[in-house]
Coordinates of C-alpha atoms and ligand atoms in Angstrom, one line a residue:
M1 CA 54.5 308.8 -66.7
R2 CA 51.6 306.2 -65.4
L3 CA 49.5 307.1 -68.2
A4 CA 52.2 306.9 -70.8
A5 CA 53.1 303.4 -69.3
A6 CA 49.5 302.4 -69.6
R7 CA 49.1 303.9 -73.2
L8 CA 47.9 300.6 -74.8
P9 CA 45.3 299.7 -72.3
L10 CA 44.0 303.2 -72.2
L11 CA 43.9 303.5 -76.2
L12 CA 42.0 300.1 -76.5
T13 CA 39.6 301.4 -74.0
A14 CA 39.0 304.5 -75.6
L15 CA 38.2 302.5 -78.8
A16 CA 35.7 300.4 -76.8
A17 CA 34.2 303.6 -75.5
V18 CA 33.8 305.0 -79.0
L19 CA 32.6 301.7 -80.5
A20 CA 30.2 301.3 -77.6
S21 CA 28.6 304.8 -78.5
V22 CA 28.5 304.1 -82.3
Y23 CA 27.0 300.4 -82.5
F24 CA 25.6 299.9 -78.9
K25 CA 23.8 303.1 -78.6
V26 CA 25.4 304.0 -75.2
P27 CA 25.0 307.5 -74.7
P28 CA 28.6 309.2 -75.6
L29 CA 28.6 311.2 -72.4
L30 CA 28.5 308.1 -70.2
S31 CA 31.1 306.4 -72.3
L32 CA 33.5 309.4 -72.0
A33 CA 32.7 309.6 -68.5
A34 CA 33.3 305.5 -68.0
F35 CA 36.8 306.3 -70.2
L36 CA 37.9 309.3 -67.9
L37 CA 37.2 307.3 -64.8
I38 CA 39.5 304.4 -66.1
A39 CA 42.4 306.9 -67.0
L40 CA 42.0 308.5 -63.5
A41 CA 42.4 305.0 -62.1
T42 CA 45.6 304.4 -64.2
A43 CA 47.0 307.5 -63.3
M44 CA 46.6 307.0 -59.3
A45 CA 47.6 303.3 -59.1
P46 CA 50.9 302.7 -57.2
R47 CA 53.8 301.4 -59.4
Q48 CA 55.0 298.2 -58.7
P49 CA 58.6 297.7 -57.9
R50 CA 60.6 296.7 -60.9
N51 CA 62.5 293.8 -59.3
G52 CA 59.5 292.6 -57.6
R53 CA 57.8 291.7 -60.8
R54 CA 59.5 288.3 -61.2
F55 CA 57.8 287.3 -57.8
S56 CA 53.9 286.6 -57.7
G57 CA 53.1 288.7 -54.9
G58 CA 56.1 290.7 -54.3
A59 CA 56.1 289.6 -51.0
R60 CA 59.2 287.1 -51.2
P61 CA 62.6 288.6 -50.2
R62 CA 65.2 289.2 -52.6
I63 CA 67.9 286.5 -52.8
L64 CA 71.4 288.1 -52.0
W65 CA 74.3 286.4 -53.3
P66 CA 78.1 286.9 -51.5
D67 CA 80.2 289.0 -53.7
T68 CA 83.4 287.5 -55.0
G69 CA 85.6 289.2 -52.8
M70 CA 83.9 287.4 -49.8
K71 CA 83.8 283.8 -51.7
A72 CA 87.4 284.4 -52.2
V73 CA 88.3 284.9 -48.6
A74 CA 86.0 281.7 -47.7
Q75 CA 87.5 279.8 -50.4
S76 CA 90.9 280.4 -49.0
L77 CA 90.2 279.3 -45.3
P78 CA 91.5 275.8 -44.6
H79 CA 88.3 274.8 -42.4
P80 CA 84.9 273.8 -43.8
T81 CA 83.1 277.4 -44.1
F82 CA 79.5 278.2 -45.5
I83 CA 78.1 281.7 -46.4
L84 CA 74.4 281.8 -45.7
D85 CA 71.8 284.5 -46.1
T86 CA 69.9 285.6 -42.9
G87 CA 67.2 282.9 -43.7
G88 CA 69.7 280.0 -43.2
I89 CA 70.1 279.0 -46.8
V90 CA 73.5 278.1 -48.0
R91 CA 74.9 280.5 -50.5
F92 CA 78.3 279.5 -50.7
A93 CA 80.2 276.4 -49.5
N94 CA 84.0 276.5 -49.8
A95 CA 86.1 273.4 -50.9
A96 CA 86.6 272.2 -47.7
A97 CA 82.9 272.3 -46.6
S98 CA 82.0 270.5 -50.0
Q99 CA 84.1 268.0 -49.2
A100 CA 83.2 267.4 -45.5
F101 CA 79.7 268.2 -45.9
A102 CA 78.9 267.0 -49.5
Q103 CA 75.5 267.0 -48.8
A104 CA 74.8 270.8 -47.8
R105 CA 74.7 272.1 -51.0
A106 CA 74.0 276.1 -52.1
G107 CA 70.2 276.6 -52.0
D108 CA 69.6 274.2 -49.2
A109 CA 69.1 275.1 -45.4
L110 CA 72.2 274.3 -43.8
S111 CA 70.0 273.3 -40.6
M112 CA 68.5 270.3 -42.7
T113 CA 71.3 268.8 -43.9
I114 CA 73.7 269.2 -40.8
R115 CA 71.1 268.3 -37.8
S116 CA 71.8 269.9 -34.5
P117 CA 69.4 271.9 -32.6
R118 CA 72.6 274.2 -31.4
L119 CA 73.1 274.9 -35.2
R120 CA 69.6 276.0 -35.7
E121 CA 69.7 278.0 -32.2
A122 CA 73.3 279.6 -33.5
L123 CA 71.7 280.7 -37.0
R124 CA 68.4 282.4 -35.1
L125 CA 70.7 284.3 -33.0
A126 CA 73.3 285.1 -36.0
A127 CA 70.3 286.6 -37.8
A128 CA 70.0 288.7 -35.0
G129 CA 73.6 289.6 -35.2
Q130 CA 74.9 287.7 -32.2
E131 CA 78.0 285.3 -32.5
T132 CA 78.1 281.8 -31.2
T133 CA 80.7 279.0 -30.6
F134 CA 79.6 275.4 -29.7
E135 CA 80.9 271.8 -30.0
F136 CA 79.5 269.6 -33.0
R137 CA 80.2 266.0 -33.1
E138 CA 79.5 264.3 -36.2
R139 CA 78.9 260.6 -35.9
S140 CA 78.5 259.4 -39.4
G141 CA 81.5 256.9 -40.0
A142 CA 84.6 257.6 -37.4
E143 CA 83.5 260.0 -34.9
L144 CA 84.8 264.0 -35.7
V145 CA 84.7 266.6 -33.4
Y146 CA 84.0 270.4 -34.6
V147 CA 84.2 273.7 -33.0
V148 CA 81.7 275.5 -35.1
S149 CA 81.7 279.6 -35.0
V150 CA 78.5 281.0 -36.4
R151 CA 79.1 285.1 -37.3
H152 CA 76.7 287.6 -38.4
V153 CA 78.8 289.4 -41.5
H154 CA 77.6 292.7 -42.7
H155 CA 79.6 295.8 -44.0
A156 CA 78.6 298.6 -46.2
A157 CA 80.2 297.1 -49.2
A158 CA 78.8 293.9 -49.2
S159 CA 75.8 292.7 -51.2
G160 CA 73.8 292.1 -47.8
P161 CA 73.9 290.7 -44.4
F162 CA 75.0 287.0 -44.4
I163 CA 75.9 284.4 -41.6
L164 CA 79.4 282.7 -41.9
V165 CA 79.7 279.2 -40.5
L166 CA 83.1 277.7 -40.0
F167 CA 83.6 274.2 -38.8
E168 CA 87.2 273.6 -37.0
D169 CA 87.9 270.0 -36.9
V170 CA 89.4 269.1 -33.5
T171 CA 89.2 265.6 -33.4
E172 CA 92.8 265.4 -33.3
R173 CA 93.7 268.0 -30.6
Q174 CA 91.2 266.2 -28.5
A175 CA 92.6 262.9 -28.9
I176 CA 96.3 264.3 -28.2
A177 CA 94.7 266.0 -24.8
R178 CA 93.2 262.7 -23.7
M179 CA 96.4 260.7 -24.6
R180 CA 98.4 263.4 -22.8
A181 CA 96.0 262.9 -19.5
D182 CA 96.0 259.1 -19.7
F183 CA 99.8 259.2 -20.1
V184 CA 100.3 261.2 -16.8
A185 CA 97.7 258.8 -15.2
N186 CA 99.7 255.9 -16.2
A187 CA 102.7 257.1 -15.4
S188 CA 101.6 258.1 -11.9
H189 CA 100.0 254.5 -11.5
E190 CA 103.0 252.6 -12.4
L191 CA 105.1 254.8 -10.0
R192 CA 102.7 254.3 -7.5
T193 CA 102.7 250.7 -7.2
P194 CA 106.3 250.3 -6.2
L195 CA 106.2 253.4 -4.1
A196 CA 103.3 251.6 -2.0
A197 CA 105.2 248.5 -1.9
V198 CA 108.3 250.2 -0.2
S199 CA 105.9 252.3 2.4
A200 CA 104.2 248.9 3.2
I201 CA 108.0 247.6 3.9
I202 CA 109.1 250.1 5.9
D203 CA 106.1 250.0 7.9
T204 CA 107.0 246.2 8.5
L205 CA 110.4 246.7 8.9
R206 CA 109.7 249.2 11.9
G207 CA 106.9 247.1 13.5
A208 CA 106.6 242.9 12.9
A209 CA 110.1 242.5 11.5
K210 CA 111.9 245.0 13.8
D211 CA 113.8 242.2 15.5
D212 CA 113.9 239.7 12.7
P213 CA 117.2 239.8 10.9
V214 CA 116.1 237.4 8.4
A215 CA 113.0 238.9 7.4
Q216 CA 114.8 242.0 7.3
D217 CA 116.9 241.0 4.5
R218 CA 114.3 239.5 2.4
F219 CA 112.3 242.9 2.9
L220 CA 115.4 244.9 2.1
A221 CA 115.8 242.7 -1.1
I222 CA 112.4 243.4 -1.9
M223 CA 112.9 247.2 -1.5
H224 CA 116.0 247.1 -3.6
E225 CA 113.8 245.4 -6.6
Q226 CA 111.1 248.2 -6.4
A227 CA 113.4 250.9 -6.1
E228 CA 115.3 249.5 -9.2
R229 CA 111.8 249.4 -11.1
M230 CA 111.0 252.9 -10.3
R231 CA 114.7 254.0 -11.6
R232 CA 113.9 252.1 -15.0
L233 CA 110.7 253.8 -15.3
L234 CA 112.1 257.4 -14.7
D235 CA 115.0 256.7 -16.8
D236 CA 112.8 255.7 -19.6
L237 CA 110.6 258.7 -19.2
L238 CA 113.3 261.1 -19.0
S239 CA 114.4 259.0 -22.6
L240 CA 111.3 259.9 -24.3
S241 CA 111.2 263.2 -22.9
R242 CA 114.7 263.9 -24.5
L243 CA 113.7 262.1 -27.8
E244 CA 110.5 264.3 -28.2
M245 CA 112.5 267.2 -27.6
R246 CA 114.6 266.6 -30.6
A247 CA 111.9 264.9 -32.7
H248 CA 112.5 267.0 -35.7
Q249 CA 116.2 266.8 -35.9
R250 CA 117.2 264.3 -38.2
P251 CA 121.1 262.7 -37.0
S252 CA 123.4 263.3 -39.5
T253 CA 126.5 261.4 -38.4
Q254 CA 127.6 258.1 -40.1
V255 CA 127.2 255.1 -38.1
D256 CA 128.2 251.3 -38.8
L257 CA 125.2 249.6 -38.0
G258 CA 127.0 246.2 -38.4
Q259 CA 129.1 247.4 -35.4
V260 CA 126.1 248.8 -33.2
L261 CA 124.4 245.1 -33.6
R262 CA 127.6 243.2 -32.6
R263 CA 127.9 245.4 -29.5
V264 CA 124.3 244.7 -28.7
V265 CA 124.4 240.9 -29.1
D266 CA 127.7 240.8 -27.2
G267 CA 126.0 242.9 -24.3
M268 CA 123.2 240.6 -24.6
K269 CA 124.7 237.4 -24.3
P270 CA 124.8 236.6 -20.6
L271 CA 120.9 237.3 -20.6
A272 CA 120.5 235.1 -23.4
A273 CA 122.6 232.2 -21.5
D274 CA 120.4 233.0 -18.4
L275 CA 117.2 232.3 -20.5
G276 CA 118.6 229.3 -22.2
V277 CA 118.1 231.3 -25.7
A278 CA 120.8 230.9 -28.4
I279 CA 121.6 234.2 -30.4
S280 CA 123.0 234.3 -33.9
L281 CA 124.0 237.4 -35.6
D282 CA 124.0 237.3 -39.4
A283 CA 125.6 240.8 -40.7
E284 CA 126.5 240.2 -44.4
G285 CA 128.3 242.9 -46.2
E286 CA 129.9 244.9 -43.4
P287 CA 130.4 247.5 -43.0
L288 CA 126.9 248.8 -43.4
M289 CA 126.8 252.6 -43.0
V290 CA 123.8 254.7 -41.8
L291 CA 123.0 258.2 -41.0
G292 CA 122.2 258.0 -37.2
D293 CA 122.9 258.6 -33.6
E294 CA 125.1 255.6 -32.3
D295 CA 123.8 255.6 -28.9
E296 CA 119.8 255.8 -30.0
L297 CA 120.5 253.0 -32.5
H298 CA 122.2 251.0 -29.9
Q299 CA 119.0 251.6 -27.7
V300 CA 116.5 250.5 -30.3
F301 CA 118.2 247.0 -30.9
E302 CA 119.0 246.5 -27.3
N303 CA 115.1 247.0 -26.9
L304 CA 114.4 244.8 -29.6
I305 CA 116.7 242.0 -28.7
E306 CA 115.9 242.2 -25.0
N307 CA 112.0 241.8 -25.7
G308 CA 112.9 238.8 -28.3
L309 CA 115.0 237.3 -25.3
K310 CA 112.5 237.9 -22.6
Y311 CA 109.2 237.2 -24.4
G312 CA 110.2 234.7 -26.9
S313 CA 112.5 232.5 -24.5
S314 CA 110.6 229.5 -25.3
G315 CA 111.8 229.5 -28.8
E316 CA 115.2 228.8 -27.4
R317 CA 116.6 230.4 -30.7
L318 CA 116.9 234.1 -31.4
E319 CA 118.2 235.6 -34.9
V320 CA 119.5 239.0 -35.5
A321 CA 120.2 239.7 -39.4
M322 CA 121.1 242.6 -41.2
K323 CA 121.4 243.5 -45.1
R324 CA 121.5 246.2 -47.6
I325 CA 118.6 246.4 -50.2
P326 CA 119.9 248.6 -53.3
S327 CA 117.0 250.9 -54.7
A328 CA 116.9 253.8 -57.1
A329 CA 116.8 256.0 -54.2
G330 CA 120.2 254.9 -52.9
G331 CA 119.4 252.0 -50.8
L332 CA 118.3 250.6 -47.3
V333 CA 119.9 248.9 -44.8
V334 CA 117.4 246.6 -43.0
A335 CA 118.0 244.8 -39.7
S336 CA 115.7 242.4 -38.1
V337 CA 115.4 240.6 -34.8
T338 CA 113.4 237.3 -35.1
D339 CA 112.3 235.0 -32.1
F340 CA 110.4 231.6 -32.1
G341 CA 108.4 232.3 -29.0
P342 CA 104.8 232.5 -28.7
G343 CA 104.1 235.5 -31.2
I344 CA 102.0 238.5 -30.7
S345 CA 98.5 238.2 -32.0
K346 CA 97.3 240.6 -34.5
E347 CA 94.8 242.8 -32.8
H348 CA 97.8 243.9 -30.8
L349 CA 100.5 244.8 -33.4
P350 CA 99.2 248.1 -34.3
R351 CA 99.2 249.4 -30.5
L352 CA 102.6 247.7 -29.4
T353 CA 104.2 251.3 -29.8
E354 CA 101.8 253.1 -27.6
R355 CA 103.3 254.3 -24.3
F356 CA 102.5 251.7 -21.5
Y357 CA 100.9 249.1 -23.9
R358 CA 101.5 245.6 -23.0
V359 CA 100.1 242.2 -24.3
D360 CA 100.4 241.0 -20.8
V361 CA 101.1 243.3 -18.0
A362 CA 101.8 241.0 -15.5
S363 CA 104.2 239.2 -17.5
S364 CA 105.6 242.2 -18.6
R365 CA 106.5 243.5 -14.8
E366 CA 108.1 240.2 -13.8
K367 CA 110.4 240.5 -16.5
Q368 CA 111.3 244.1 -15.4
G369 CA 109.3 245.8 -18.2
T370 CA 108.4 249.3 -18.2
G371 CA 105.8 249.0 -21.1
L372 CA 107.8 251.9 -22.7
G373 CA 110.4 250.1 -24.5
L374 CA 108.8 250.0 -28.1
A375 CA 107.5 253.7 -27.5
I376 CA 111.1 254.9 -27.1
V377 CA 112.0 252.6 -30.5
K378 CA 109.3 254.0 -32.2
H379 CA 110.3 257.9 -31.1
I380 CA 114.0 257.2 -32.2
L381 CA 113.5 255.7 -35.5
T382 CA 110.7 258.6 -36.1
R383 CA 113.7 261.0 -35.8
H384 CA 116.1 258.7 -37.9
R385 CA 113.0 258.8 -40.9
A386 CA 113.3 254.9 -40.3
R387 CA 110.4 252.3 -40.3
L388 CA 109.6 249.8 -37.9
D389 CA 107.4 246.4 -39.3
I390 CA 106.4 243.9 -36.8
D391 CA 105.2 240.5 -38.3
S392 CA 104.0 237.6 -36.1
T393 CA 102.2 234.4 -36.0
L394 CA 100.9 233.2 -33.2
G395 CA 102.7 230.4 -31.8
R396 CA 105.6 230.7 -34.1
G397 CA 107.4 233.9 -32.8
A398 CA 107.7 237.5 -33.9
T399 CA 110.1 239.4 -36.4
F400 CA 110.8 243.1 -36.0
R401 CA 112.5 244.7 -38.9
V402 CA 114.0 248.0 -39.1
S403 CA 114.6 249.8 -42.3
L404 CA 117.3 252.9 -42.5
A405 CA 118.2 254.8 -45.6
A406 CA 121.8 253.5 -46.5
A407 CA 124.4 256.7 -45.6
E408 CA 125.8 257.1 -49.1
A409 CA 122.3 257.5 -50.5
G410 CA 122.2 261.0 -49.0
P411 CA 119.7 262.5 -46.8
E412 CA 116.9 262.4 -49.2
A413 CA 116.5 258.8 -49.6
Q414 CA 113.3 257.5 -47.7
P415 CA 112.1 254.2 -46.8
P416 CA 109.3 252.9 -48.9
S417 CA 105.8 253.5 -47.6
G418 CA 103.1 250.8 -46.9
G419 CA 102.6 248.3 -44.2
Q420 CA 104.5 249.8 -41.2
V421 CA 103.5 249.9 -37.8
G422 CA 103.6 253.5 -37.0
A423 CA 107.3 254.6 -36.8
Q424 CA 106.8 257.5 -39.4
E425 CA 104.2 259.6 -37.9
P426 CA 105.5 262.3 -35.3
A427 CA 105.2 261.9 -31.5
E428 CA 101.5 262.1 -30.6
V429 CA 102.6 263.2 -27.0
Ligands
ADP501 N1 109.0 239.6 -29.0 C1 108.2 239.6 -28.5 N2 107.4 238.9 -28.6 C2 106.2 238.6 -27.7 N3 105.6 239.6 -27.3 C3 106.4 241.1 -27.2 C4 107.7 240.9 -28.2 N4 108.3 242.2 -28.0 C5 107.1 243.1 -27.2 N5 106.2 242.1 -26.9 C6 105.1 242.6 -26.3 O1 105.1 244.0 -26.4 C7 105.1 244.9 -25.0 C8 105.6 246.0 -25.2 O2 107.1 246.0 -25.3 P1 107.9 246.9 -24.5 O3 107.3 248.3 -25.2 O4 109.4 246.6 -24.8 O5 107.7 247.1 -23.1 P2 108.1 246.3 -22.0 O6 108.9 247.2 -21.0 O7 106.8 245.4 -21.4 O8 109.0 245.4 -22.5 C9 105.4 243.5 -24.2 O9 105.1 243.8 -22.5 C10 105.0 242.4 -24.8 O10 103.5 242.2 -24.1
MG502 MG1 110.8 245.8 -23.8

C-alpha cells in the first residue's frame, strides 16, 4: 500500500536511474541498487496520520468542538456559561455569557479575559477532573458578585472532554442578606435605647429618688414616654411584617379615597392646631373610587400628613389635594400632600422609604418618629400597585404624591412608569 501511495516519486526515481545509466555512465547495477534502496525505504517509512497532515509537526492537539446538544443545553441556562476545552480555550459562550463577559470570545483563553488566580487554578483542577466552586467579584463598573462553578464534563457520546464554567450572579442575594442583617441590628438598637433609659430610671427610683415624690413623678413620666416609644416601634415592625406576608395579594375592594382623606385630615386637626399648621383639603369630583384596602390607605395618608405636619410645621400650611386623571388605561386617582417647610435635599429622596432611614435622627426621635413610616407607606403602595413620587425644593417644602389606578378601570390599569421613588418594586427584606 505504501509503495502504491508513493508510486509517482518511485516512477520518477526509476526514470532518473535509467537516465543516469544511459547518459552518465553510471553502472546499471548501481542504479538498480540505488532504486531498490529507495523503494525499500518508502515501503518501511511510517504512515502520517490523516488529520495530522494539516499541522506542521503533527504534535498539536486536535481541536474539539462541543456538539450541538451540549451547546443547546448551555444556551438554555439563564446564567453566563462557557464551555472550554481542557486547555482553557473558550469553545462556546451562551447568550448570557456573551452579554455579561463580551470580551471573552470563542477561541480565547478564558483566564486571559477574566483575570482571577482562582479561575486559573480551578481550570487546572477541572482539566484533571476535579470540581471547584468559588466566589468572584467583578469590579468593572458596579461591583457584581458571582458564584463560579467549574466542572469537568465528559461522557461517551460527547466529542471530547470539556470544562463547563458557570457564573451565577448572587449580587442581589448578598445585598438582601446584608439588608436583613442591618435591619435586625437597627431594630435591636432602636429598642435597646429606650430599654436602657427605663432600666436606668428603675435603678434611680430604687436608690437616689427613693424618698423624693417629685423626682419619682418626673421619672415615671419619662418611663411612660420610653415605653410608648417601644410600643410604637413594635407596632410599626408588626405592620411591616404583616404587609410583607401579603405583599403579593392585591386588594380588591372598592374604596372612596375622598372619604379616606377626609377622615385622616379630621383626625389630624388637633395635631395641626398644636403645631400651628393650617390644613386644607381639596378633593374635587368626589367620590373617587380606587381598588384598595381602606385601613391601609388610611395608614398611608396618616403617615404622609403627619410627616408634613411634623417636619414641615415651619411652613404653617399643609395642602392635601386629590384629583382624577383620565387616561387610555382607565384613569388614575392622584392624591398629594404638600408642605411648605424646610424640604428634603435631593440626595435623601431615593432613600427615604428605606427602613430606619431618617434625614435627621434626633429630630425624628424628638417628634416620636420610628423611621419606619415611609417604609410602611412604600409596602402598602407596592401591594396596591400604586406609585409614590416625592418632589422637594430645599427651603420651600415637599410634595408626596400617590398615584392609584381608578377602580372603574379594572384591575389591569397600571400607573405610568418613570421618576418614582421605589414604590413599585417588591419588598426587599
Ligand atoms: N414632609 C417632610 N419634610 C421633611 N422631611 C421629611 C418629610 N417627610 C419625611 N421626612 C424625613 O423622612 C424621614 C423618614 O420619614 P418616616 O419614614 O415617616 O420616619 P419617621 O418615623 O422619622 O417620621 C423623617 O425622619 C424625616 O427626616
Ligand atoms: Mg413618619
